[in-house]
XYZ file of C-alpha atoms in Angstrom:
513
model
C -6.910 -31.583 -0.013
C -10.463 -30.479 -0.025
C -12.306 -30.802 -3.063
C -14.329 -27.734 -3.823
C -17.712 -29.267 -4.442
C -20.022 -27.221 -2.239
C -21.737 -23.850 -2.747
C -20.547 -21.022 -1.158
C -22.151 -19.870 1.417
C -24.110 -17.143 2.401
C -22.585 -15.396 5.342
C -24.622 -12.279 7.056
C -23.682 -10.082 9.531
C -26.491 -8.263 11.858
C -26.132 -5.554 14.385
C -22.228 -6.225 15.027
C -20.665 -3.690 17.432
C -17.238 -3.733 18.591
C -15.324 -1.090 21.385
C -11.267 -0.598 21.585
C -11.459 1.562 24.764
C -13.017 4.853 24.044
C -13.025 4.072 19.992
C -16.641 2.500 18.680
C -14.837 0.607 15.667
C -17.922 -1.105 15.084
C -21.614 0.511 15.459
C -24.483 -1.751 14.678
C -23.300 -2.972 11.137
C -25.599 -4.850 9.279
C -24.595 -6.544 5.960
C -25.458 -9.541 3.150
C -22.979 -11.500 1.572
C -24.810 -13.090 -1.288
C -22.853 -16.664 -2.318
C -21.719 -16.311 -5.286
C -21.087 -12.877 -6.114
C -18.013 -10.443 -5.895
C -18.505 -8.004 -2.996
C -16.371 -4.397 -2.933
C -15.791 -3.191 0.937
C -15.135 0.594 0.847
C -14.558 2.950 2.831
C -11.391 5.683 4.391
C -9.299 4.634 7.253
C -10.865 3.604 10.174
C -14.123 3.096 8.885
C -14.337 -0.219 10.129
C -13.973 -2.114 7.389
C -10.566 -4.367 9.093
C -12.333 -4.679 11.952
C -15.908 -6.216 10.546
C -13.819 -8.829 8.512
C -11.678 -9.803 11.465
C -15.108 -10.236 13.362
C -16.169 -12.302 10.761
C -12.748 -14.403 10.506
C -12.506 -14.868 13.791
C -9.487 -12.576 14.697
C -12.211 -10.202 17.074
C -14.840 -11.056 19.153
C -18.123 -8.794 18.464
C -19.506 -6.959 21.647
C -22.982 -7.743 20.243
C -24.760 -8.582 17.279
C -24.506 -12.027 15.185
C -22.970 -13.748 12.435
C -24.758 -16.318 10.087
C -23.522 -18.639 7.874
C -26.275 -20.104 5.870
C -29.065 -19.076 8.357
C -26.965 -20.833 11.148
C -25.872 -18.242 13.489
C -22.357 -18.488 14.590
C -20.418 -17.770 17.270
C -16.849 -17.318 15.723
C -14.118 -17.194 18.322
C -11.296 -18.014 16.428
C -9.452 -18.197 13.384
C -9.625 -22.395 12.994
C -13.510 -22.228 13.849
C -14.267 -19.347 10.640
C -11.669 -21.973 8.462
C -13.753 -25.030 9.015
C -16.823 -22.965 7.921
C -15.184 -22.550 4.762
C -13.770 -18.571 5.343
C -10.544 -17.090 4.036
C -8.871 -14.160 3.839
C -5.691 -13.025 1.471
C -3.705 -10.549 3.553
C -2.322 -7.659 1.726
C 1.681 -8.652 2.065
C 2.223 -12.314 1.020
C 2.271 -15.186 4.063
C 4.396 -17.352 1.666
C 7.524 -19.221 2.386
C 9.655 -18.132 0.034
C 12.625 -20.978 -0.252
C 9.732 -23.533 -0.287
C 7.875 -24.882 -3.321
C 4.441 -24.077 -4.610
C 3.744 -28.047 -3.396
C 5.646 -27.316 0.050
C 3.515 -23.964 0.595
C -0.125 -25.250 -0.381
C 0.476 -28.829 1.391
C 1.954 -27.731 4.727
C -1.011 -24.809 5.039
C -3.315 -27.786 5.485
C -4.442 -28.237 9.181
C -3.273 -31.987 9.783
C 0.245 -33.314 7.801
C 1.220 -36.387 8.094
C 4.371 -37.671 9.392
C 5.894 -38.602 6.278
C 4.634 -37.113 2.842
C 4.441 -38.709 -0.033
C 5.290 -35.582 -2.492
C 4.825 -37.734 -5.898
C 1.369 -38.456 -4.679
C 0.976 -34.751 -3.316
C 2.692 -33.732 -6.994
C -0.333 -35.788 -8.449
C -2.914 -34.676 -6.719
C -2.123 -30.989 -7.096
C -1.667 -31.321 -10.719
C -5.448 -32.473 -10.646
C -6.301 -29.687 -8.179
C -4.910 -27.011 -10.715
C -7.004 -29.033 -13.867
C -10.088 -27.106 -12.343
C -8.509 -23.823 -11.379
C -8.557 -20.754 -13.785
C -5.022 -20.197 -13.436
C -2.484 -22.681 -12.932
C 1.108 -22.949 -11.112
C 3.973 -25.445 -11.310
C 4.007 -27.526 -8.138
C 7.501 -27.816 -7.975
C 8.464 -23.965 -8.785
C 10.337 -22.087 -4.962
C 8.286 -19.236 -4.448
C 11.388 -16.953 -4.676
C 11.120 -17.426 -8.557
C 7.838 -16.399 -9.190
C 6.408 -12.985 -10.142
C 4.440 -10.667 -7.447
C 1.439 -11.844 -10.081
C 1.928 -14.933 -9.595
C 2.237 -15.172 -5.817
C -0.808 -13.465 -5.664
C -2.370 -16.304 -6.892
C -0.351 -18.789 -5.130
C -2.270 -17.259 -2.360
C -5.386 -17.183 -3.475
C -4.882 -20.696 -4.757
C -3.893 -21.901 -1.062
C -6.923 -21.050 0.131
C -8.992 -23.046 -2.307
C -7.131 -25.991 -2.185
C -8.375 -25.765 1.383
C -11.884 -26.009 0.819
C -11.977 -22.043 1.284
C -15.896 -20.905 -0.132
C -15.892 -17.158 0.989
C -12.682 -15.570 0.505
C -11.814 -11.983 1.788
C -9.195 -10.283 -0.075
C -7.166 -7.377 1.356
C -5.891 -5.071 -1.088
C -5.624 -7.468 -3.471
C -3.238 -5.254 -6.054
C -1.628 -3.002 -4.147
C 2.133 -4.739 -5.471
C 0.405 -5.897 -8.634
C 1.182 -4.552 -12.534
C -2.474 -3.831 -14.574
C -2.217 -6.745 -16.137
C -1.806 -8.283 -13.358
C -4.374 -7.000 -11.046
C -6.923 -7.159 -14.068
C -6.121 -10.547 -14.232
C -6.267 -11.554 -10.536
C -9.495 -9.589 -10.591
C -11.455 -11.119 -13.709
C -10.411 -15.135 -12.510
C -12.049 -14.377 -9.133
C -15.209 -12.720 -10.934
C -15.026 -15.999 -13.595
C -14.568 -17.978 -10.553
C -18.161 -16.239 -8.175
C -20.006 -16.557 -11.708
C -18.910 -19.962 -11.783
C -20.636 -20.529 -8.373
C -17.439 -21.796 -6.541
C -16.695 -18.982 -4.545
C -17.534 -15.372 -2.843
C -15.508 -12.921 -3.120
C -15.133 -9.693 -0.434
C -12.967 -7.477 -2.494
C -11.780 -4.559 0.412
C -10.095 -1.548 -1.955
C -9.527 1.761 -2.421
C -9.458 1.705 -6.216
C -12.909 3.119 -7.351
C -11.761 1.433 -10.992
C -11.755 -2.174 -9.933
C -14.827 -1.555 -7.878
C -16.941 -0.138 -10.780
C -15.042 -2.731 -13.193
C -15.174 -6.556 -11.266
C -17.372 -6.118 -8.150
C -21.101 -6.801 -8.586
C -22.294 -5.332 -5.449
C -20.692 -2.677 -3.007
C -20.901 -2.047 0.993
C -19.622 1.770 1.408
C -18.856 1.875 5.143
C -18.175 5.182 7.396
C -17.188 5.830 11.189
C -17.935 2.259 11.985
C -21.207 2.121 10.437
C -22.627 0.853 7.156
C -23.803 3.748 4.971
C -25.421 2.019 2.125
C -25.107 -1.684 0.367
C -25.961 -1.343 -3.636
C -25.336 -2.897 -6.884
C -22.164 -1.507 -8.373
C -23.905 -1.388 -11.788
C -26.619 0.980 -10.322
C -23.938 3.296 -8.986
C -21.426 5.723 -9.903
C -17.418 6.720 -8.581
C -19.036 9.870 -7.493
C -21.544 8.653 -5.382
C -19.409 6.107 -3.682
C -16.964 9.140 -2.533
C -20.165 11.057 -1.519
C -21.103 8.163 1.021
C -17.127 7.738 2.186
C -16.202 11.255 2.863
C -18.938 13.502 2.002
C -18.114 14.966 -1.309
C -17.434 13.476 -4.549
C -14.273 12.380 -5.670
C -11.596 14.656 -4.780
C -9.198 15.805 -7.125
C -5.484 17.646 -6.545
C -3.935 20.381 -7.455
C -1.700 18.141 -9.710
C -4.659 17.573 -12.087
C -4.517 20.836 -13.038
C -3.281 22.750 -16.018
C 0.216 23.825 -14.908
C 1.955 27.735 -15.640
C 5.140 27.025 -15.389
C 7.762 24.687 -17.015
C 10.529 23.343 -15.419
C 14.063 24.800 -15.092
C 17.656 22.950 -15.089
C 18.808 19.864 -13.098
C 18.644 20.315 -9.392
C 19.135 16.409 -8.869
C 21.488 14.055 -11.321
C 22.487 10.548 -10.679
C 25.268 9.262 -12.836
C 26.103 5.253 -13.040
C 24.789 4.401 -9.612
C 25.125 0.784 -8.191
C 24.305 -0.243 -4.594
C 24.285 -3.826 -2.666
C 20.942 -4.828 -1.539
C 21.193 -6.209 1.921
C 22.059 -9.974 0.624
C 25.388 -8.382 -0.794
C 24.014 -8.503 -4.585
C 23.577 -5.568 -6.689
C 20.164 -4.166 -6.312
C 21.107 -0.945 -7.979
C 22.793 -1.240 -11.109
C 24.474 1.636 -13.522
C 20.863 3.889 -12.552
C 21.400 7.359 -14.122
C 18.775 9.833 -14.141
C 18.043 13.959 -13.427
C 15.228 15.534 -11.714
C 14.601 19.430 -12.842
C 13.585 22.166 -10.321
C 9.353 22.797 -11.160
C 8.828 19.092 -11.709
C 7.557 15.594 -10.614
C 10.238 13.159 -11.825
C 8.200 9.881 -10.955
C 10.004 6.244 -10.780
C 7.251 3.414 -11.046
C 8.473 0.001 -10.634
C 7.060 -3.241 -8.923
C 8.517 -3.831 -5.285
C 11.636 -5.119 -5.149
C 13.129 -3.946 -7.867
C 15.989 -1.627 -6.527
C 13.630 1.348 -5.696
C 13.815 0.777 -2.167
C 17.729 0.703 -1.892
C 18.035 3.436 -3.914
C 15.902 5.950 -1.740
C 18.153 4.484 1.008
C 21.377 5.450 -1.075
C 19.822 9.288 -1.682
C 19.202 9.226 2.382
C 21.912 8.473 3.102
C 20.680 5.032 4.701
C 23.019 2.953 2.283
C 26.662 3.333 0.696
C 26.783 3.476 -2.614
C 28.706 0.613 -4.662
C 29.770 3.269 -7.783
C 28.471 6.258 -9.829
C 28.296 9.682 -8.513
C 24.978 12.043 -6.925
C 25.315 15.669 -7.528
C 22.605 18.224 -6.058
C 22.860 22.139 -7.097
C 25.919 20.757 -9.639
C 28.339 19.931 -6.260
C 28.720 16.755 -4.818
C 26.328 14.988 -2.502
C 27.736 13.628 0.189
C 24.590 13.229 2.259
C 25.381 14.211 5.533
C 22.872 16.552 7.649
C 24.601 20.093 6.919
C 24.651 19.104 3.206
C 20.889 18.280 3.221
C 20.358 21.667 5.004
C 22.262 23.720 2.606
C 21.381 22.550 -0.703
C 16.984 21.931 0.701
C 17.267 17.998 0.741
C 14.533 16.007 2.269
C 13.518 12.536 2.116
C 9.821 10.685 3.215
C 10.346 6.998 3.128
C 7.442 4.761 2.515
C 7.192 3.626 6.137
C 7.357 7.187 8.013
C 6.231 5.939 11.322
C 9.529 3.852 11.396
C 11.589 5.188 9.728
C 11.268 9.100 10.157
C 9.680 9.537 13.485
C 10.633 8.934 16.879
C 7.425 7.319 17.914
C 7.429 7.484 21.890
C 8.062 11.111 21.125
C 5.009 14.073 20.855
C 4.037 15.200 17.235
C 5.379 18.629 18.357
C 8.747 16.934 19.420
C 8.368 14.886 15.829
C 7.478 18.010 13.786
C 10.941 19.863 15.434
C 13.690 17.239 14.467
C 14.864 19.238 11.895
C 15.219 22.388 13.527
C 15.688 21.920 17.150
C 18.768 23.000 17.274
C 18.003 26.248 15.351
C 16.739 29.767 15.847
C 13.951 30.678 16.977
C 13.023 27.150 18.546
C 16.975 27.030 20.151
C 18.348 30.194 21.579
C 22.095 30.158 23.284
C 21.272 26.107 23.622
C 17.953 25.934 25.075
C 15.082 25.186 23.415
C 11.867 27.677 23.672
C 8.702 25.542 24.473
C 6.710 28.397 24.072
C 7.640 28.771 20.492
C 7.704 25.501 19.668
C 4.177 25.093 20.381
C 2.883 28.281 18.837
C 5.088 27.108 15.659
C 4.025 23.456 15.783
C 0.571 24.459 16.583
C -0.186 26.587 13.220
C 1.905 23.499 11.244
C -0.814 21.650 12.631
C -3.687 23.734 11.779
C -2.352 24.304 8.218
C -1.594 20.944 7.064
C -5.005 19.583 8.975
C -3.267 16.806 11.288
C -6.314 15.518 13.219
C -4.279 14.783 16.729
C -5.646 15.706 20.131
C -2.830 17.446 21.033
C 0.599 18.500 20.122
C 1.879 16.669 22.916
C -0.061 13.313 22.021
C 2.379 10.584 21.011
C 2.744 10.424 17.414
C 2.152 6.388 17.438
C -1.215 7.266 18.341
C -2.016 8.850 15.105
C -3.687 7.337 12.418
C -1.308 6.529 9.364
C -2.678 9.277 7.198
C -2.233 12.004 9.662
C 1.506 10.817 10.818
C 2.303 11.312 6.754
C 0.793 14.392 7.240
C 2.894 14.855 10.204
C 6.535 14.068 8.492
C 5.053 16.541 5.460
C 4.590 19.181 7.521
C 7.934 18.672 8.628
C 9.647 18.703 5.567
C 7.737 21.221 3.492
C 8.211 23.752 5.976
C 11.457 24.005 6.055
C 13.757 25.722 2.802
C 12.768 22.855 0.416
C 14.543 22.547 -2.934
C 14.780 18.494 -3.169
C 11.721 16.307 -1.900
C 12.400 12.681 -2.444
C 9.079 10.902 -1.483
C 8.807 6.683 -1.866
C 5.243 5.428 -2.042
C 3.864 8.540 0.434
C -0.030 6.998 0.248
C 0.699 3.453 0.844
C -2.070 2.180 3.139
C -4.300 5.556 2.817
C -7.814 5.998 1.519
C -8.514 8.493 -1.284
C -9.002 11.290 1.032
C -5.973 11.586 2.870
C -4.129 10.610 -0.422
C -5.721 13.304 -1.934
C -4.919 15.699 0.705
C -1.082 14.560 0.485
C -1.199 14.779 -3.088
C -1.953 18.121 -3.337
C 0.397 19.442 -1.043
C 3.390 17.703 -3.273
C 1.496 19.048 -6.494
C 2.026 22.611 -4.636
C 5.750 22.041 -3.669
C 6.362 21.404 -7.395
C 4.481 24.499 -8.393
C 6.867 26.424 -6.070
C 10.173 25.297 -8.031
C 10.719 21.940 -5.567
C 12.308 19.377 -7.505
C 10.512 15.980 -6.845
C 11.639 12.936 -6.807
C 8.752 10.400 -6.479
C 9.194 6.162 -6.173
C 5.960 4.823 -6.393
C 4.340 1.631 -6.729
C 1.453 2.658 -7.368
C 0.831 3.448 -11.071
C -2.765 5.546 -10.363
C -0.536 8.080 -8.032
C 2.214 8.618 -10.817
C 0.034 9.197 -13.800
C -1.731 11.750 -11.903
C 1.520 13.814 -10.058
C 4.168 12.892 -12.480
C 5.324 14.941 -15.196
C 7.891 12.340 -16.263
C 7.869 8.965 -15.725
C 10.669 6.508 -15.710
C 10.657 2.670 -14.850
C 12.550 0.852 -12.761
C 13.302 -3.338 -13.068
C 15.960 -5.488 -12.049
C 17.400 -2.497 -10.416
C 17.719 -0.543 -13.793
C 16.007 2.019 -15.546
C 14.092 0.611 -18.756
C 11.874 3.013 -20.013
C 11.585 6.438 -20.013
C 7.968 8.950 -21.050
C 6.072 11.812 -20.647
C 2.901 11.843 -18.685
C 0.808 12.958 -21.664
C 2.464 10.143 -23.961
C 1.811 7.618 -20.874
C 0.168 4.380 -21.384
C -0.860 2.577 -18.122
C -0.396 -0.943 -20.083
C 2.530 -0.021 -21.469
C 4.140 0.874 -18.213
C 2.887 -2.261 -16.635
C 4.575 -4.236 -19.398
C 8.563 -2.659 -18.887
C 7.737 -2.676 -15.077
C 7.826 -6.498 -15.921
C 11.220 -6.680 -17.602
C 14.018 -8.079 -15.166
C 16.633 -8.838 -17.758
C 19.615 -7.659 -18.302
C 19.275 -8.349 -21.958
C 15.641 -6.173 -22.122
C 17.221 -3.927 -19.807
C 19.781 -3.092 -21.912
């Protein structure tokens, strides 16, 4: 174990450039990491943000420009060489081994393990490291047992117990509770102030930025736009310098006409196995209305993910009954077609795309088969492009052609994509599970909007998010999901974000109940 006795240090980054082919990912970026301090990265996708950092941990290898740690420049060329300069980075989905202990997971990251360990004296030593740590973990707890909180910090505590100074952190919250991620957050500010660490926080949450980050990099088409203090700035300005307006807000903000009619959706007493054969599902009822946003928050892995699977007909069902437009659903293709079923699952690129096929081929899988695309058998190319080119044009997917692959989109514009899709056909039942995972505020924005509209249109919408800033602003109801139940139920206007964190926490059966 290395003791965490030294400064951070002061890590710079001057003229970097870096070239994927024909893509400039990296133009001439210039930037100051002061030791010390908590540093927000912002910026949409594929503004270069990934890229600088994995210059800067050793992952890329700039096509010019330097790196200094300290006033020493650097040439980083790998992962172990950014390490022994005291660099870290906490990825955005845990690295942790889940049937090992905390001890097992900190002591075998180290670079050289002995042959035989001596765990009592490992026990020991860790109990000393945690003494000095702002927040603490049992050494001998398995990983499986501990909250998405607390791994967080398992991580974040691996990296310190390996002498770790400058610490990049990816999306830090993204599968964290409010608590939670305020509490991550405000132990790595205590922690900067403290002068044991720098922190590079990369986000899209303006709130944490303006809330724990003391300075702020906004960065745009590979370039750095402007580096200020985060108290001398404003939410407004920072989306002027990322996408050249201020903040964008959705159609779902807005004051709504109408209120929403009967059931369209109901799910009675529904239990499904998760794929280790236990319930993941259990006795889930619930009814989403035609004209609304029906919104189930919940932390991952808490049954939301089997239960889209179960309305997609991806999973069986272990009991309980679905019933769409009062009949029963079945789930087969002609049932989704007649009663205006369809389903965007939170990885789209996998899981509802064919990705060596075109995005016009992508944007026809649900009506190939049908008139006017498919007359007496045969598909009409000529239509199909005209029809796929003005889906294009209307939902603003940046491609450079309907016949480019739709793997080589960005991930915002293959959501956009799989929307497209799905809103353009007879749409009565949109079941969407966390649709701007991964996206900056702009695409988000843009996809947010278009859901907002399908709800002002009578669309009933079923939305499984983890990601409590999306549901208070599209839901109209909110219901939470933990330990595979439902445990709390509320109105948007009644919604506390607190509150919701705290029954997103409740796993069992006894609270659930």
């Amino acid at each position: 174990m290395n003791d965490i006795v030294q400064p951070p240090p002061c890590v710079e980054v001057r003229d970097l450039s870096k070239r994927f082919g024909s893509v400039q990912a990296l133009c001439d970026a210039s930037v100051r990491f002061a030791p010390g301090r908590v540093h927000a990265l912002l910026g949409e996708n594929g503004a270069g943000k990934s890229t600088l950092v994995k210059c800067i941990m050793g992952y890329y290898r700039a096509d010019s420009g330097m790196i200094r740690v300290d006033g020493v420049a650097q040439a980083i060329r790998s992962p172990q060489q950014s390490r022994a300069l005291g660099l870290g980075m906490v990825y955005q989905h845990f690295t942790l081994v889940s049937q090992m202990s905390v001890a097992e997971n900190l002591v075998l990251g180290r670079a050289r393990i002995p042959a035989r360990i001596d765990w009592k004296a490992e026990h020991r030593a860790l109990t000393e490291f945690m003494r000095t740590m702002p927040f603490r973990l049992d050494p001998a707890r398995r990983v499986a047992s501990l909250s998405a909180g607390e791994k967080q910090k398992l991580e974040i505590l691996k990296q310190l117990y390996l002498g770790r100074r400058f610490l990049v952190l990816d999306e830090p919250t993204s599968v964290l509770t409010p608590d939670e991620a305020d509490q991550v957050l405000s132990e790595m500010r205590a922690l900067a102030e403290r002068g044991t660490l720098t922190v590079v926080l990369i986000t899209h949450k303006f709130r944490e930025v303006m809330r724990f980050a003391q300075d702020v990099t906004v960065m745009r088409g590979g370039r750095i736009l402007a580096t200020a203090e985060a108290a001398s700035t404003s939410i407004d300005e920072l989306a002027r310098r990322m996408f050249g307006q201020a903040t964008v807000t959705t159609a779902a903000n807005e004051a709504r006409a109408g209120v929403p009619a009967g059931a369209y959706c109901e799910v009675r007493d529904l239990g499904a196995h998760g794929d280790r054969g236990t319930l993941a599902v259990v006795d889930t009822s619930f009814a989403v209305r035609s004209g609304e946003i029906l919104a189930i928050a919940g932390v991952s892995g808490n049954g939301q993910k089997e239960l889209v699977e179960v309305l997609a007909g991806q999973r069986d069902a272990a009991d309980g009954a679905i019933l769409v437009a009062g009949h029963a659903y079945r789930r087969t293709r002609s049932q989704m077609q007649r009663y205006g079923v369809f389903v965007l699952t939170e990885e789209p690129l996998a899981n509802d795309c064919v990705r060596s096929l075109s995005v016009m081929a992508n944007l026809a899988l649900r009506r190939y088969d049908r008139p006017p695309i498919a007359w007496h058998g045969w598909v009409r190319r000529r239509v199909l492009r005209r029809w796929a080119e003005e889906l294009i044009a209307r939902y603003r997917i940046r491609t450079s052609s309907p016949l480019a692959r739709i793997d080589s989109l960005s991930g915002g514009n293959v959501q956009r994509t799989v929307l497209a899709r799905e809103l353009s056909e007879d749409l009565r039942l949109l079941i969407l599970q966390n649709p701007c995972f991964g996206l900056d505020a702009a695409a988000a924005a843009e996809i947010h909007a278009q859901i907002a509209k399908a709800r002002d249109r009578g669309v009933a919408v079923l939305l499984v998010s983890e990601d409590l800033d999306e549901v208070l602003e599209l839901a109209d109801r909110i219901v939470v999901m933990s330990g595979g139940r439902i445990v709390h139920e509320v109105g948007r206007a009644q919604a506390d974000r607190y509150e919701l964190g705290r029954h997103m926490t409740r796993t069992s059966e006894a609270e659930a109940a």
